[in-house]
């Protein structure tokens, strides 16, 4: 595969980053997001992501968006994988079908614009976080995208090979997080969205958050996580609170507060240095989302500071 410009790397090459060079990772992964694209957790994650990017783009100076577990970027909702689980039906399609008052419509406007750009409103495709970012970033802004799964990394590279703003690397996202921070622009955000295939993923995430903040104390750092039951999520929140990182915001929603602890019942996001409007925005967005995509009569959500200023 040919190299396009200086910002997109072939999968056969070393993945160069501002902090050094790393070999292509050969570890195999089982998780494929194509089976889950457009589910309720995606709607939650991407609607919040769009609000953060909107805030970053409000200033003239360029910024960098970094995605450590980027996936393929765009998903075919009519494809075999998405049809097998049909998770978009109870996710993005239920969200789109729910009546949205004007105030709600305004808060979801950047997310809805991204869906419209990729024909998600017609149920054809669903944009992952890299494509939402690419849609919202300006010509002078930059994207750094990492994906470990070999097939998905090749698909991601093909999708971005003509975008000179983008650097695509085939490597472990946790290594990419260490390599990328701090970015040359010093402004921007990093989204960490691991597949949670390992039992110690929450512990690893807390340690990675501490390291990321140490290297880039002024950046917006967002860590997404699944919620099966409150106990595991609360344990993670306590670990993050113990880090005493200033301006750490917790966002969580459960679409089934009494669901089976073995199944995905909710999603959360820890955001360090969030936009100053995000807490108030999310306090309106999350109640709407939990009602729109609820699996039962009891849902829960919370938006609070684990550490303030």
PDB file of C-alpha atoms in Angstrom:
ATOM      1  CA  UNK A   1       0.000   0.000   0.000  1.00  0.00           C
ATOM      2  CA  UNK A   2       1.519   3.311  -0.991  1.00  0.00           C
ATOM      3  CA  UNK A   3       2.245   6.066   1.469  1.00  0.00           C
ATOM      4  CA  UNK A   4       0.231   9.272   1.063  1.00  0.00           C
ATOM      5  CA  UNK A   5       2.205  12.365   2.019  1.00  0.00           C
ATOM      6  CA  UNK A   6       4.106  12.291   5.306  1.00  0.00           C
ATOM      7  CA  UNK A   7       1.208  11.804   7.696  1.00  0.00           C
ATOM      8  CA  UNK A   8      -0.209   8.388   6.778  1.00  0.00           C
ATOM      9  CA  UNK A   9       1.933   5.290   7.299  1.00  0.00           C
ATOM     10  CA  UNK A  10       1.857   1.924   5.562  1.00  0.00           C
ATOM     11  CA  UNK A  11       0.995  -0.983   7.827  1.00  0.00           C
ATOM     12  CA  UNK A  12       4.319  -2.612   6.949  1.00  0.00           C
ATOM     13  CA  UNK A  13       6.303   0.360   8.256  1.00  0.00           C
ATOM     14  CA  UNK A  14       7.114   1.467  11.758  1.00  0.00           C
ATOM     15  CA  UNK A  15       4.496   3.789  13.194  1.00  0.00           C
ATOM     16  CA  UNK A  16       6.252   7.121  13.645  1.00  0.00           C
ATOM     17  CA  UNK A  17       4.884   9.486  16.245  1.00  0.00           C
ATOM     18  CA  UNK A  18       5.981  12.792  17.790  1.00  0.00           C
ATOM     19  CA  UNK A  19       7.507  10.840  20.696  1.00  0.00           C
ATOM     20  CA  UNK A  20       9.425   8.194  18.729  1.00  0.00           C
ATOM     21  CA  UNK A  21       8.973   5.042  16.681  1.00  0.00           C
ATOM     22  CA  UNK A  22       7.289   1.765  17.459  1.00  0.00           C
ATOM     23  CA  UNK A  23       7.142  -1.567  15.698  1.00  0.00           C
ATOM     24  CA  UNK A  24       3.884  -2.737  14.196  1.00  0.00           C
ATOM     25  CA  UNK A  25       2.033  -4.703  16.857  1.00  0.00           C
ATOM     26  CA  UNK A  26       1.055  -8.251  15.843  1.00  0.00           C
ATOM     27  CA  UNK A  27      -1.216  -9.103  18.782  1.00  0.00           C
ATOM     28  CA  UNK A  28      -4.580 -10.435  17.764  1.00  0.00           C
ATOM     29  CA  UNK A  29      -7.875  -9.036  18.997  1.00  0.00           C
ATOM     30  CA  UNK A  30     -11.282 -10.657  18.988  1.00  0.00           C
ATOM     31  CA  UNK A  31     -13.394  -7.512  19.358  1.00  0.00           C
ATOM     32  CA  UNK A  32     -14.946  -6.118  16.181  1.00  0.00           C
ATOM     33  CA  UNK A  33     -17.041  -3.004  16.620  1.00  0.00           C
ATOM     34  CA  UNK A  34     -18.962  -3.644  13.394  1.00  0.00           C
ATOM     35  CA  UNK A  35     -21.212  -5.955  15.435  1.00  0.00           C
ATOM     36  CA  UNK A  36     -22.102  -3.140  17.850  1.00  0.00           C
ATOM     37  CA  UNK A  37     -22.029   0.007  15.698  1.00  0.00           C
ATOM     38  CA  UNK A  38     -24.775   2.476  16.487  1.00  0.00           C
ATOM     39  CA  UNK A  39     -25.786   0.901  19.789  1.00  0.00           C
ATOM     40  CA  UNK A  40     -26.861   3.019  22.772  1.00  0.00           C
ATOM     41  CA  UNK A  41     -23.282   3.232  24.074  1.00  0.00           C
ATOM     42  CA  UNK A  42     -22.146   4.669  20.737  1.00  0.00           C
ATOM     43  CA  UNK A  43     -24.871   7.313  20.822  1.00  0.00           C
ATOM     44  CA  UNK A  44     -23.818   8.332  24.334  1.00  0.00           C
ATOM     45  CA  UNK A  45     -20.102   8.406  23.504  1.00  0.00           C
ATOM     46  CA  UNK A  46     -20.366  10.175  20.168  1.00  0.00           C
ATOM     47  CA  UNK A  47     -22.890  12.802  21.267  1.00  0.00           C
ATOM     48  CA  UNK A  48     -20.531  13.799  24.107  1.00  0.00           C
ATOM     49  CA  UNK A  49     -17.524  13.669  21.770  1.00  0.00           C
ATOM     50  CA  UNK A  50     -19.247  16.039  19.349  1.00  0.00           C
ATOM     51  CA  UNK A  51     -19.885  18.575  22.132  1.00  0.00           C
ATOM     52  CA  UNK A  52     -16.204  18.515  23.124  1.00  0.00           C
ATOM     53  CA  UNK A  53     -14.999  18.924  19.533  1.00  0.00           C
ATOM     54  CA  UNK A  54     -17.436  21.773  18.964  1.00  0.00           C
ATOM     55  CA  UNK A  55     -15.889  23.609  21.909  1.00  0.00           C
ATOM     56  CA  UNK A  56     -12.316  22.986  20.719  1.00  0.00           C
ATOM     57  CA  UNK A  57     -13.134  24.267  17.237  1.00  0.00           C
ATOM     58  CA  UNK A  58     -14.543  27.503  18.659  1.00  0.00           C
ATOM     59  CA  UNK A  59     -10.989  28.853  19.081  1.00  0.00           C
ATOM     60  CA  UNK A  60      -8.899  29.870  16.073  1.00  0.00           C
ATOM     61  CA  UNK A  61      -5.716  27.992  17.036  1.00  0.00           C
ATOM     62  CA  UNK A  62      -5.379  24.466  15.587  1.00  0.00           C
ATOM     63  CA  UNK A  63      -5.813  21.407  17.786  1.00  0.00           C
ATOM     64  CA  UNK A  64      -5.225  17.661  17.567  1.00  0.00           C
ATOM     65  CA  UNK A  65      -7.731  14.856  18.021  1.00  0.00           C
ATOM     66  CA  UNK A  66      -6.250  11.506  19.078  1.00  0.00           C
ATOM     67  CA  UNK A  67      -8.119   8.181  19.077  1.00  0.00           C
ATOM     68  CA  UNK A  68      -6.335   5.206  20.631  1.00  0.00           C
ATOM     69  CA  UNK A  69      -8.789   2.459  19.623  1.00  0.00           C
ATOM     70  CA  UNK A  70     -10.154   3.890  16.399  1.00  0.00           C
ATOM     71  CA  UNK A  71     -11.829   0.908  14.682  1.00  0.00           C
ATOM     72  CA  UNK A  72     -12.540   1.196  10.959  1.00  0.00           C
ATOM     73  CA  UNK A  73     -14.139   4.653  11.097  1.00  0.00           C
ATOM     74  CA  UNK A  74     -17.400   3.954   9.270  1.00  0.00           C
ATOM     75  CA  UNK A  75     -19.821   1.030   9.627  1.00  0.00           C
ATOM     76  CA  UNK A  76     -22.361  -0.444   7.245  1.00  0.00           C
ATOM     77  CA  UNK A  77     -25.604  -0.814   9.180  1.00  0.00           C
ATOM     78  CA  UNK A  78     -26.968  -3.038   6.425  1.00  0.00           C
ATOM     79  CA  UNK A  79     -23.901  -5.286   6.585  1.00  0.00           C
ATOM     80  CA  UNK A  80     -23.817  -8.838   7.892  1.00  0.00           C
ATOM     81  CA  UNK A  81     -22.139  -7.939  11.191  1.00  0.00           C
ATOM     82  CA  UNK A  82     -24.540  -5.124  12.118  1.00  0.00           C
ATOM     83  CA  UNK A  83     -27.563  -7.153  11.030  1.00  0.00           C
ATOM     84  CA  UNK A  84     -26.495 -10.116  13.137  1.00  0.00           C
ATOM     85  CA  UNK A  85     -26.852  -8.211  16.421  1.00  0.00           C
ATOM     86  CA  UNK A  86     -29.243  -5.423  15.306  1.00  0.00           C
ATOM     87  CA  UNK A  87     -27.963  -3.237  18.143  1.00  0.00           C
ATOM     88  CA  UNK A  88     -28.460  -0.063  16.101  1.00  0.00           C
ATOM     89  CA  UNK A  89     -32.218  -0.670  16.194  1.00  0.00           C
ATOM     90  CA  UNK A  90     -32.287  -0.112  19.961  1.00  0.00           C
ATOM     91  CA  UNK A  91     -29.586   2.535  19.782  1.00  0.00           C
ATOM     92  CA  UNK A  92     -29.227   5.216  17.137  1.00  0.00           C
ATOM     93  CA  UNK A  93     -32.560   4.397  15.464  1.00  0.00           C
ATOM     94  CA  UNK A  94     -34.479   4.745  18.731  1.00  0.00           C
ATOM     95  CA  UNK A  95     -32.617   7.976  19.424  1.00  0.00           C
ATOM     96  CA  UNK A  96     -33.531   9.367  16.007  1.00  0.00           C
ATOM     97  CA  UNK A  97     -37.172   8.328  16.393  1.00  0.00           C
ATOM     98  CA  UNK A  98     -37.583  10.029  19.783  1.00  0.00           C
ATOM     99  CA  UNK A  99     -39.213  13.489  19.683  1.00  0.00           C
ATOM    100  CA  UNK A 100     -36.600  16.143  20.443  1.00  0.00           C
ATOM    101  CA  UNK A 101     -37.684  19.517  21.848  1.00  0.00           C
ATOM    102  CA  UNK A 102     -35.753  22.539  20.474  1.00  0.00           C
ATOM    103  CA  UNK A 103     -33.344  22.707  23.446  1.00  0.00           C
ATOM    104  CA  UNK A 104     -32.506  19.016  23.056  1.00  0.00           C
ATOM    105  CA  UNK A 105     -32.145  19.373  19.296  1.00  0.00           C
ATOM    106  CA  UNK A 106     -29.612  22.167  19.777  1.00  0.00           C
ATOM    107  CA  UNK A 107     -27.427  20.113  22.122  1.00  0.00           C
ATOM    108  CA  UNK A 108     -27.370  17.140  19.746  1.00  0.00           C
ATOM    109  CA  UNK A 109     -26.944  19.303  16.647  1.00  0.00           C
ATOM    110  CA  UNK A 110     -23.231  18.535  16.000  1.00  0.00           C
ATOM    111  CA  UNK A 111     -23.823  14.795  16.466  1.00  0.00           C
ATOM    112  CA  UNK A 112     -26.861  14.860  14.190  1.00  0.00           C
ATOM    113  CA  UNK A 113     -24.862  16.746  11.546  1.00  0.00           C
ATOM    114  CA  UNK A 114     -22.256  13.977  11.569  1.00  0.00           C
ATOM    115  CA  UNK A 115     -24.943  11.309  11.229  1.00  0.00           C
ATOM    116  CA  UNK A 116     -26.472  13.179   8.308  1.00  0.00           C
ATOM    117  CA  UNK A 117     -23.103  13.509   6.563  1.00  0.00           C
ATOM    118  CA  UNK A 118     -22.724   9.726   6.452  1.00  0.00           C
ATOM    119  CA  UNK A 119     -26.338   8.788   5.665  1.00  0.00           C
ATOM    120  CA  UNK A 120     -26.955   7.441   9.146  1.00  0.00           C
ATOM    121  CA  UNK A 121     -30.325   9.178   9.201  1.00  0.00           C
ATOM    122  CA  UNK A 122     -31.390   6.824   6.410  1.00  0.00           C
ATOM    123  CA  UNK A 123     -29.996   3.831   8.297  1.00  0.00           C
ATOM    124  CA  UNK A 124     -27.205   3.182   5.786  1.00  0.00           C
ATOM    125  CA  UNK A 125     -23.992   3.870   7.676  1.00  0.00           C
ATOM    126  CA  UNK A 126     -22.866   4.780  11.157  1.00  0.00           C
ATOM    127  CA  UNK A 127     -19.784   6.989  11.672  1.00  0.00           C
ATOM    128  CA  UNK A 128     -17.338   5.983  14.372  1.00  0.00           C
ATOM    129  CA  UNK A 129     -15.387   8.520  16.386  1.00  0.00           C
ATOM    130  CA  UNK A 130     -12.655   9.031  13.726  1.00  0.00           C
ATOM    131  CA  UNK A 131     -15.211   9.997  11.073  1.00  0.00           C
ATOM    132  CA  UNK A 132     -17.135  12.264  13.448  1.00  0.00           C
ATOM    133  CA  UNK A 133     -13.862  14.001  14.270  1.00  0.00           C
ATOM    134  CA  UNK A 134     -12.874  14.254  10.602  1.00  0.00           C
ATOM    135  CA  UNK A 135     -16.242  15.829   9.864  1.00  0.00           C
ATOM    136  CA  UNK A 136     -15.818  18.453  12.590  1.00  0.00           C
ATOM    137  CA  UNK A 137     -12.112  19.263  12.386  1.00  0.00           C
ATOM    138  CA  UNK A 138     -10.855  22.160  10.253  1.00  0.00           C
ATOM    139  CA  UNK A 139      -8.103  22.085   7.599  1.00  0.00           C
ATOM    140  CA  UNK A 140      -5.389  23.157  10.059  1.00  0.00           C
ATOM    141  CA  UNK A 141      -6.402  20.657  12.766  1.00  0.00           C
ATOM    142  CA  UNK A 142      -4.859  17.178  12.954  1.00  0.00           C
ATOM    143  CA  UNK A 143      -5.991  13.620  13.679  1.00  0.00           C
ATOM    144  CA  UNK A 144      -3.892  10.773  15.129  1.00  0.00           C
ATOM    145  CA  UNK A 145      -5.626   7.391  14.877  1.00  0.00           C
ATOM    146  CA  UNK A 146      -4.449   4.022  16.204  1.00  0.00           C
ATOM    147  CA  UNK A 147      -5.979   0.593  15.654  1.00  0.00           C
ATOM    148  CA  UNK A 148      -4.448  -2.765  16.577  1.00  0.00           C
ATOM    149  CA  UNK A 149      -6.686  -5.283  14.770  1.00  0.00           C
ATOM    150  CA  UNK A 150      -4.845  -5.907  11.460  1.00  0.00           C
ATOM    151  CA  UNK A 151      -7.908  -6.017   9.206  1.00  0.00           C
ATOM    152  CA  UNK A 152      -9.526  -2.991  10.839  1.00  0.00           C
ATOM    153  CA  UNK A 153      -6.252  -1.054  10.734  1.00  0.00           C
ATOM    154  CA  UNK A 154      -5.981  -1.638   6.988  1.00  0.00           C
ATOM    155  CA  UNK A 155      -9.569  -0.483   6.488  1.00  0.00           C
ATOM    156  CA  UNK A 156      -8.924   2.623   8.590  1.00  0.00           C
ATOM    157  CA  UNK A 157      -5.798   3.452   6.605  1.00  0.00           C
ATOM    158  CA  UNK A 158      -7.657   3.123   3.307  1.00  0.00           C
ATOM    159  CA  UNK A 159     -10.401   5.400   4.595  1.00  0.00           C
ATOM    160  CA  UNK A 160      -7.989   8.161   5.606  1.00  0.00           C
ATOM    161  CA  UNK A 161      -5.249   7.823   3.010  1.00  0.00           C
ATOM    162  CA  UNK A 162      -6.346  10.977   1.180  1.00  0.00           C
ATOM    163  CA  UNK A 163      -6.839  13.044   4.322  1.00  0.00           C
ATOM    164  CA  UNK A 164      -3.591  14.936   4.869  1.00  0.00           C
ATOM    165  CA  UNK A 165      -4.692  15.961   8.344  1.00  0.00           C
ATOM    166  CA  UNK A 166      -4.556  12.339   9.507  1.00  0.00           C
ATOM    167  CA  UNK A 167      -1.870  10.016  10.802  1.00  0.00           C
ATOM    168  CA  UNK A 168      -2.999   6.386  10.961  1.00  0.00           C
ATOM    169  CA  UNK A 169      -0.879   3.859  12.862  1.00  0.00           C
ATOM    170  CA  UNK A 170      -1.352   0.103  13.326  1.00  0.00           C
ATOM    171  CA  UNK A 171      -0.359  -0.325  16.946  1.00  0.00           C
ATOM    172  CA  UNK A 172      -1.604  -0.961  20.455  1.00  0.00           C
ATOM    173  CA  UNK A 173      -3.684   1.970  21.647  1.00  0.00           C
ATOM    174  CA  UNK A 174      -2.104   2.012  25.104  1.00  0.00           C
ATOM    175  CA  UNK A 175       1.326   2.457  23.530  1.00  0.00           C
ATOM    176  CA  UNK A 176      -0.054   5.132  21.217  1.00  0.00           C
ATOM    177  CA  UNK A 177      -1.363   7.029  24.243  1.00  0.00           C
ATOM    178  CA  UNK A 178       2.139   7.158  25.723  1.00  0.00           C
ATOM    179  CA  UNK A 179       3.733   8.082  22.413  1.00  0.00           C
ATOM    180  CA  UNK A 180       1.371  10.867  21.394  1.00  0.00           C
ATOM    181  CA  UNK A 181       1.312  12.952  24.546  1.00  0.00           C
ATOM    182  CA  UNK A 182       1.860  15.819  24.610  1.00  0.00           C
ATOM    183  CA  UNK A 183       0.908  16.591  20.996  1.00  0.00           C
ATOM    184  CA  UNK A 184       2.821  19.295  19.079  1.00  0.00           C
ATOM    185  CA  UNK A 185      -0.222  21.580  19.069  1.00  0.00           C
ATOM    186  CA  UNK A 186      -0.593  21.385  22.876  1.00  0.00           C
ATOM    187  CA  UNK A 187      -4.348  21.864  22.307  1.00  0.00           C
ATOM    188  CA  UNK A 188      -6.857  19.106  21.728  1.00  0.00           C
ATOM    189  CA  UNK A 189      -8.283  15.892  23.107  1.00  0.00           C
ATOM    190  CA  UNK A 190      -7.566  12.195  23.275  1.00  0.00           C
ATOM    191  CA  UNK A 191     -10.321   9.567  23.329  1.00  0.00           C
ATOM    192  CA  UNK A 192      -9.477   6.216  24.910  1.00  0.00           C
ATOM    193  CA  UNK A 193     -12.101   3.593  24.100  1.00  0.00           C
ATOM    194  CA  UNK A 194     -10.627   0.100  24.680  1.00  0.00           C
ATOM    195  CA  UNK A 195     -12.476  -3.120  23.784  1.00  0.00           C
ATOM    196  CA  UNK A 196     -12.442  -4.394  27.399  1.00  0.00           C
ATOM    197  CA  UNK A 197     -11.276  -7.861  26.412  1.00  0.00           C
ATOM    198  CA  UNK A 198      -8.981  -8.105  29.446  1.00  0.00           C
ATOM    199  CA  UNK A 199     -10.191  -8.582  33.012  1.00  0.00           C
ATOM    200  CA  UNK A 200      -7.882  -5.854  34.347  1.00  0.00           C
ATOM    201  CA  UNK A 201      -8.955  -3.217  31.813  1.00  0.00           C
ATOM    202  CA  UNK A 202     -10.381  -0.872  34.474  1.00  0.00           C
ATOM    203  CA  UNK A 203      -7.146  -1.003  36.484  1.00  0.00           C
ATOM    204  CA  UNK A 204      -5.125  -0.427  33.342  1.00  0.00           C
ATOM    205  CA  UNK A 205      -7.338   2.515  32.432  1.00  0.00           C
ATOM    206  CA  UNK A 206      -6.849   4.212  35.809  1.00  0.00           C
ATOM    207  CA  UNK A 207      -3.082   3.877  35.510  1.00  0.00           C
ATOM    208  CA  UNK A 208      -3.139   5.155  31.935  1.00  0.00           C
ATOM    209  CA  UNK A 209      -5.238   8.148  32.955  1.00  0.00           C
ATOM    210  CA  UNK A 210      -2.700   9.106  35.611  1.00  0.00           C
ATOM    211  CA  UNK A 211       0.162   8.831  33.103  1.00  0.00           C
ATOM    212  CA  UNK A 212      -1.684  10.733  30.396  1.00  0.00           C
ATOM    213  CA  UNK A 213      -2.444  13.635  32.723  1.00  0.00           C
ATOM    214  CA  UNK A 214       1.137  13.717  33.949  1.00  0.00           C
ATOM    215  CA  UNK A 215       2.393  14.140  30.373  1.00  0.00           C
ATOM    216  CA  UNK A 216      -0.391  16.478  29.212  1.00  0.00           C
ATOM    217  CA  UNK A 217      -1.946  18.283  32.150  1.00  0.00           C
ATOM    218  CA  UNK A 218      -3.747  20.892  30.025  1.00  0.00           C
ATOM    219  CA  UNK A 219      -5.359  18.585  27.462  1.00  0.00           C
ATOM    220  CA  UNK A 220      -8.865  17.157  27.370  1.00  0.00           C
ATOM    221  CA  UNK A 221      -8.568  13.451  28.180  1.00  0.00           C
ATOM    222  CA  UNK A 222     -11.689  11.285  27.732  1.00  0.00           C
ATOM    223  CA  UNK A 223     -11.859   7.647  28.834  1.00  0.00           C
ATOM    224  CA  UNK A 224     -14.986   5.679  27.833  1.00  0.00           C
ATOM    225  CA  UNK A 225     -16.017   2.510  29.688  1.00  0.00           C
ATOM    226  CA  UNK A 226     -18.868  -0.010  29.638  1.00  0.00           C
ATOM    227  CA  UNK A 227     -21.164  -0.491  32.626  1.00  0.00           C
ATOM    228  CA  UNK A 228     -22.621  -3.883  33.417  1.00  0.00           C
ATOM    229  CA  UNK A 229     -23.324  -3.132  37.070  1.00  0.00           C
ATOM    230  CA  UNK A 230     -22.791  -0.148  39.354  1.00  0.00           C
ATOM    231  CA  UNK A 231     -20.292  -1.887  41.641  1.00  0.00           C
ATOM    232  CA  UNK A 232     -17.557  -2.202  39.032  1.00  0.00           C
ATOM    233  CA  UNK A 233     -18.183   1.333  37.761  1.00  0.00           C
ATOM    234  CA  UNK A 234     -18.087   2.708  41.309  1.00  0.00           C
ATOM    235  CA  UNK A 235     -14.824   0.918  42.026  1.00  0.00           C
ATOM    236  CA  UNK A 236     -13.313   2.518  38.950  1.00  0.00           C
ATOM    237  CA  UNK A 237     -14.644   5.933  39.976  1.00  0.00           C
ATOM    238  CA  UNK A 238     -13.029   5.538  43.403  1.00  0.00           C
ATOM    239  CA  UNK A 239      -9.718   4.683  41.757  1.00  0.00           C
ATOM    240  CA  UNK A 240      -9.961   7.777  39.537  1.00  0.00           C
ATOM    241  CA  UNK A 241     -10.943   9.963  42.506  1.00  0.00           C
ATOM    242  CA  UNK A 242      -7.854   8.743  44.374  1.00  0.00           C
ATOM    243  CA  UNK A 243      -5.672  10.133  41.576  1.00  0.00           C
ATOM    244  CA  UNK A 244      -6.765  13.648  42.659  1.00  0.00           C
ATOM    245  CA  UNK A 245      -6.610  15.008  39.114  1.00  0.00           C
ATOM    246  CA  UNK A 246      -8.228  18.467  39.020  1.00  0.00           C
ATOM    247  CA  UNK A 247     -11.301  19.003  36.842  1.00  0.00           C
ATOM    248  CA  UNK A 248     -12.300  15.355  36.453  1.00  0.00           C
ATOM    249  CA  UNK A 249     -15.910  14.979  35.308  1.00  0.00           C
ATOM    250  CA  UNK A 250     -17.896  11.716  35.458  1.00  0.00           C
ATOM    251  CA  UNK A 251     -20.697  11.031  32.971  1.00  0.00           C
ATOM    252  CA  UNK A 252     -22.722   7.814  33.248  1.00  0.00           C
ATOM    253  CA  UNK A 253     -26.006   6.398  32.027  1.00  0.00           C
ATOM    254  CA  UNK A 254     -27.760   3.069  32.507  1.00  0.00           C
ATOM    255  CA  UNK A 255     -30.600   2.094  30.210  1.00  0.00           C
ATOM    256  CA  UNK A 256     -31.514  -0.779  32.550  1.00  0.00           C
ATOM    257  CA  UNK A 257     -30.718  -0.141  36.211  1.00  0.00           C
ATOM    258  CA  UNK A 258     -31.801  -3.658  37.155  1.00  0.00           C
ATOM    259  CA  UNK A 259     -30.197  -5.501  34.247  1.00  0.00           C
ATOM    260  CA  UNK A 260     -28.065  -8.617  34.262  1.00  0.00           C
ATOM    261  CA  UNK A 261     -24.528  -7.781  35.456  1.00  0.00           C
ATOM    262  CA  UNK A 262     -23.182  -9.977  32.656  1.00  0.00           C
ATOM    263  CA  UNK A 263     -24.682  -7.815  29.900  1.00  0.00           C
ATOM    264  CA  UNK A 264     -24.014  -4.240  28.825  1.00  0.00           C
ATOM    265  CA  UNK A 265     -26.487  -2.076  30.712  1.00  0.00           C
ATOM    266  CA  UNK A 266     -24.845   1.319  30.459  1.00  0.00           C
ATOM    267  CA  UNK A 267     -21.819   3.387  29.566  1.00  0.00           C
ATOM    268  CA  UNK A 268     -19.670   5.983  31.208  1.00  0.00           C
ATOM    269  CA  UNK A 269     -17.015   8.521  30.401  1.00  0.00           C
ATOM    270  CA  UNK A 270     -14.380  10.193  32.545  1.00  0.00           C
ATOM    271  CA  UNK A 271     -13.357  13.561  31.088  1.00  0.00           C
ATOM    272  CA  UNK A 272     -10.380  15.484  32.438  1.00  0.00           C
ATOM    273  CA  UNK A 273     -10.345  19.195  31.549  1.00  0.00           C
ATOM    274  CA  UNK A 274     -13.791  19.139  29.897  1.00  0.00           C
ATOM    275  CA  UNK A 275     -15.225  22.210  28.177  1.00  0.00           C
ATOM    276  CA  UNK A 276     -16.712  24.512  30.770  1.00  0.00           C
ATOM    277  CA  UNK A 277     -20.198  23.917  29.347  1.00  0.00           C
ATOM    278  CA  UNK A 278     -20.058  20.115  29.281  1.00  0.00           C
ATOM    279  CA  UNK A 279     -21.402  19.417  32.770  1.00  0.00           C
ATOM    280  CA  UNK A 280     -24.528  21.491  32.154  1.00  0.00           C
ATOM    281  CA  UNK A 281     -24.940  20.140  28.609  1.00  0.00           C
ATOM    282  CA  UNK A 282     -24.644  16.520  29.732  1.00  0.00           C
ATOM    283  CA  UNK A 283     -27.108  17.112  32.578  1.00  0.00           C
ATOM    284  CA  UNK A 284     -29.740  17.734  29.905  1.00  0.00           C
ATOM    285  CA  UNK A 285     -28.541  15.208  27.315  1.00  0.00           C
ATOM    286  CA  UNK A 286     -28.229  12.115  29.506  1.00  0.00           C
ATOM    287  CA  UNK A 287     -31.768  12.082  30.943  1.00  0.00           C
ATOM    288  CA  UNK A 288     -33.071  12.347  27.401  1.00  0.00           C
ATOM    289  CA  UNK A 289     -30.834   9.513  26.178  1.00  0.00           C
ATOM    290  CA  UNK A 290     -31.713   7.166  29.023  1.00  0.00           C
ATOM    291  CA  UNK A 291     -35.427   7.673  28.402  1.00  0.00           C
ATOM    292  CA  UNK A 292     -35.118   7.381  24.619  1.00  0.00           C
ATOM    293  CA  UNK A 293     -33.190   4.104  24.682  1.00  0.00           C
ATOM    294  CA  UNK A 294     -34.401   2.543  27.951  1.00  0.00           C
ATOM    295  CA  UNK A 295     -34.761  -1.241  28.111  1.00  0.00           C
ATOM    296  CA  UNK A 296     -37.002  -1.116  31.158  1.00  0.00           C
ATOM    297  CA  UNK A 297     -38.899   1.297  33.419  1.00  0.00           C
ATOM    298  CA  UNK A 298     -35.879   2.016  35.630  1.00  0.00           C
ATOM    299  CA  UNK A 299     -32.910   3.941  34.301  1.00  0.00           C
ATOM    300  CA  UNK A 300     -30.142   5.918  35.954  1.00  0.00           C
ATOM    301  CA  UNK A 301     -27.733   8.643  34.975  1.00  0.00           C
ATOM    302  CA  UNK A 302     -25.282  10.881  36.751  1.00  0.00           C
ATOM    303  CA  UNK A 303     -23.100  13.869  35.909  1.00  0.00           C
ATOM    304  CA  UNK A 304     -20.748  14.987  38.653  1.00  0.00           C
ATOM    305  CA  UNK A 305     -17.239  16.120  39.486  1.00  0.00           C
ATOM    306  CA  UNK A 306     -14.915  13.471  40.907  1.00  0.00           C
ATOM    307  CA  UNK A 307     -12.457  16.309  41.404  1.00  0.00           C
ATOM    308  CA  UNK A 308     -13.240  19.994  40.950  1.00  0.00           C
ATOM    309  CA  UNK A 309     -10.821  22.833  40.410  1.00  0.00           C
TER     310      UNK A 309
END
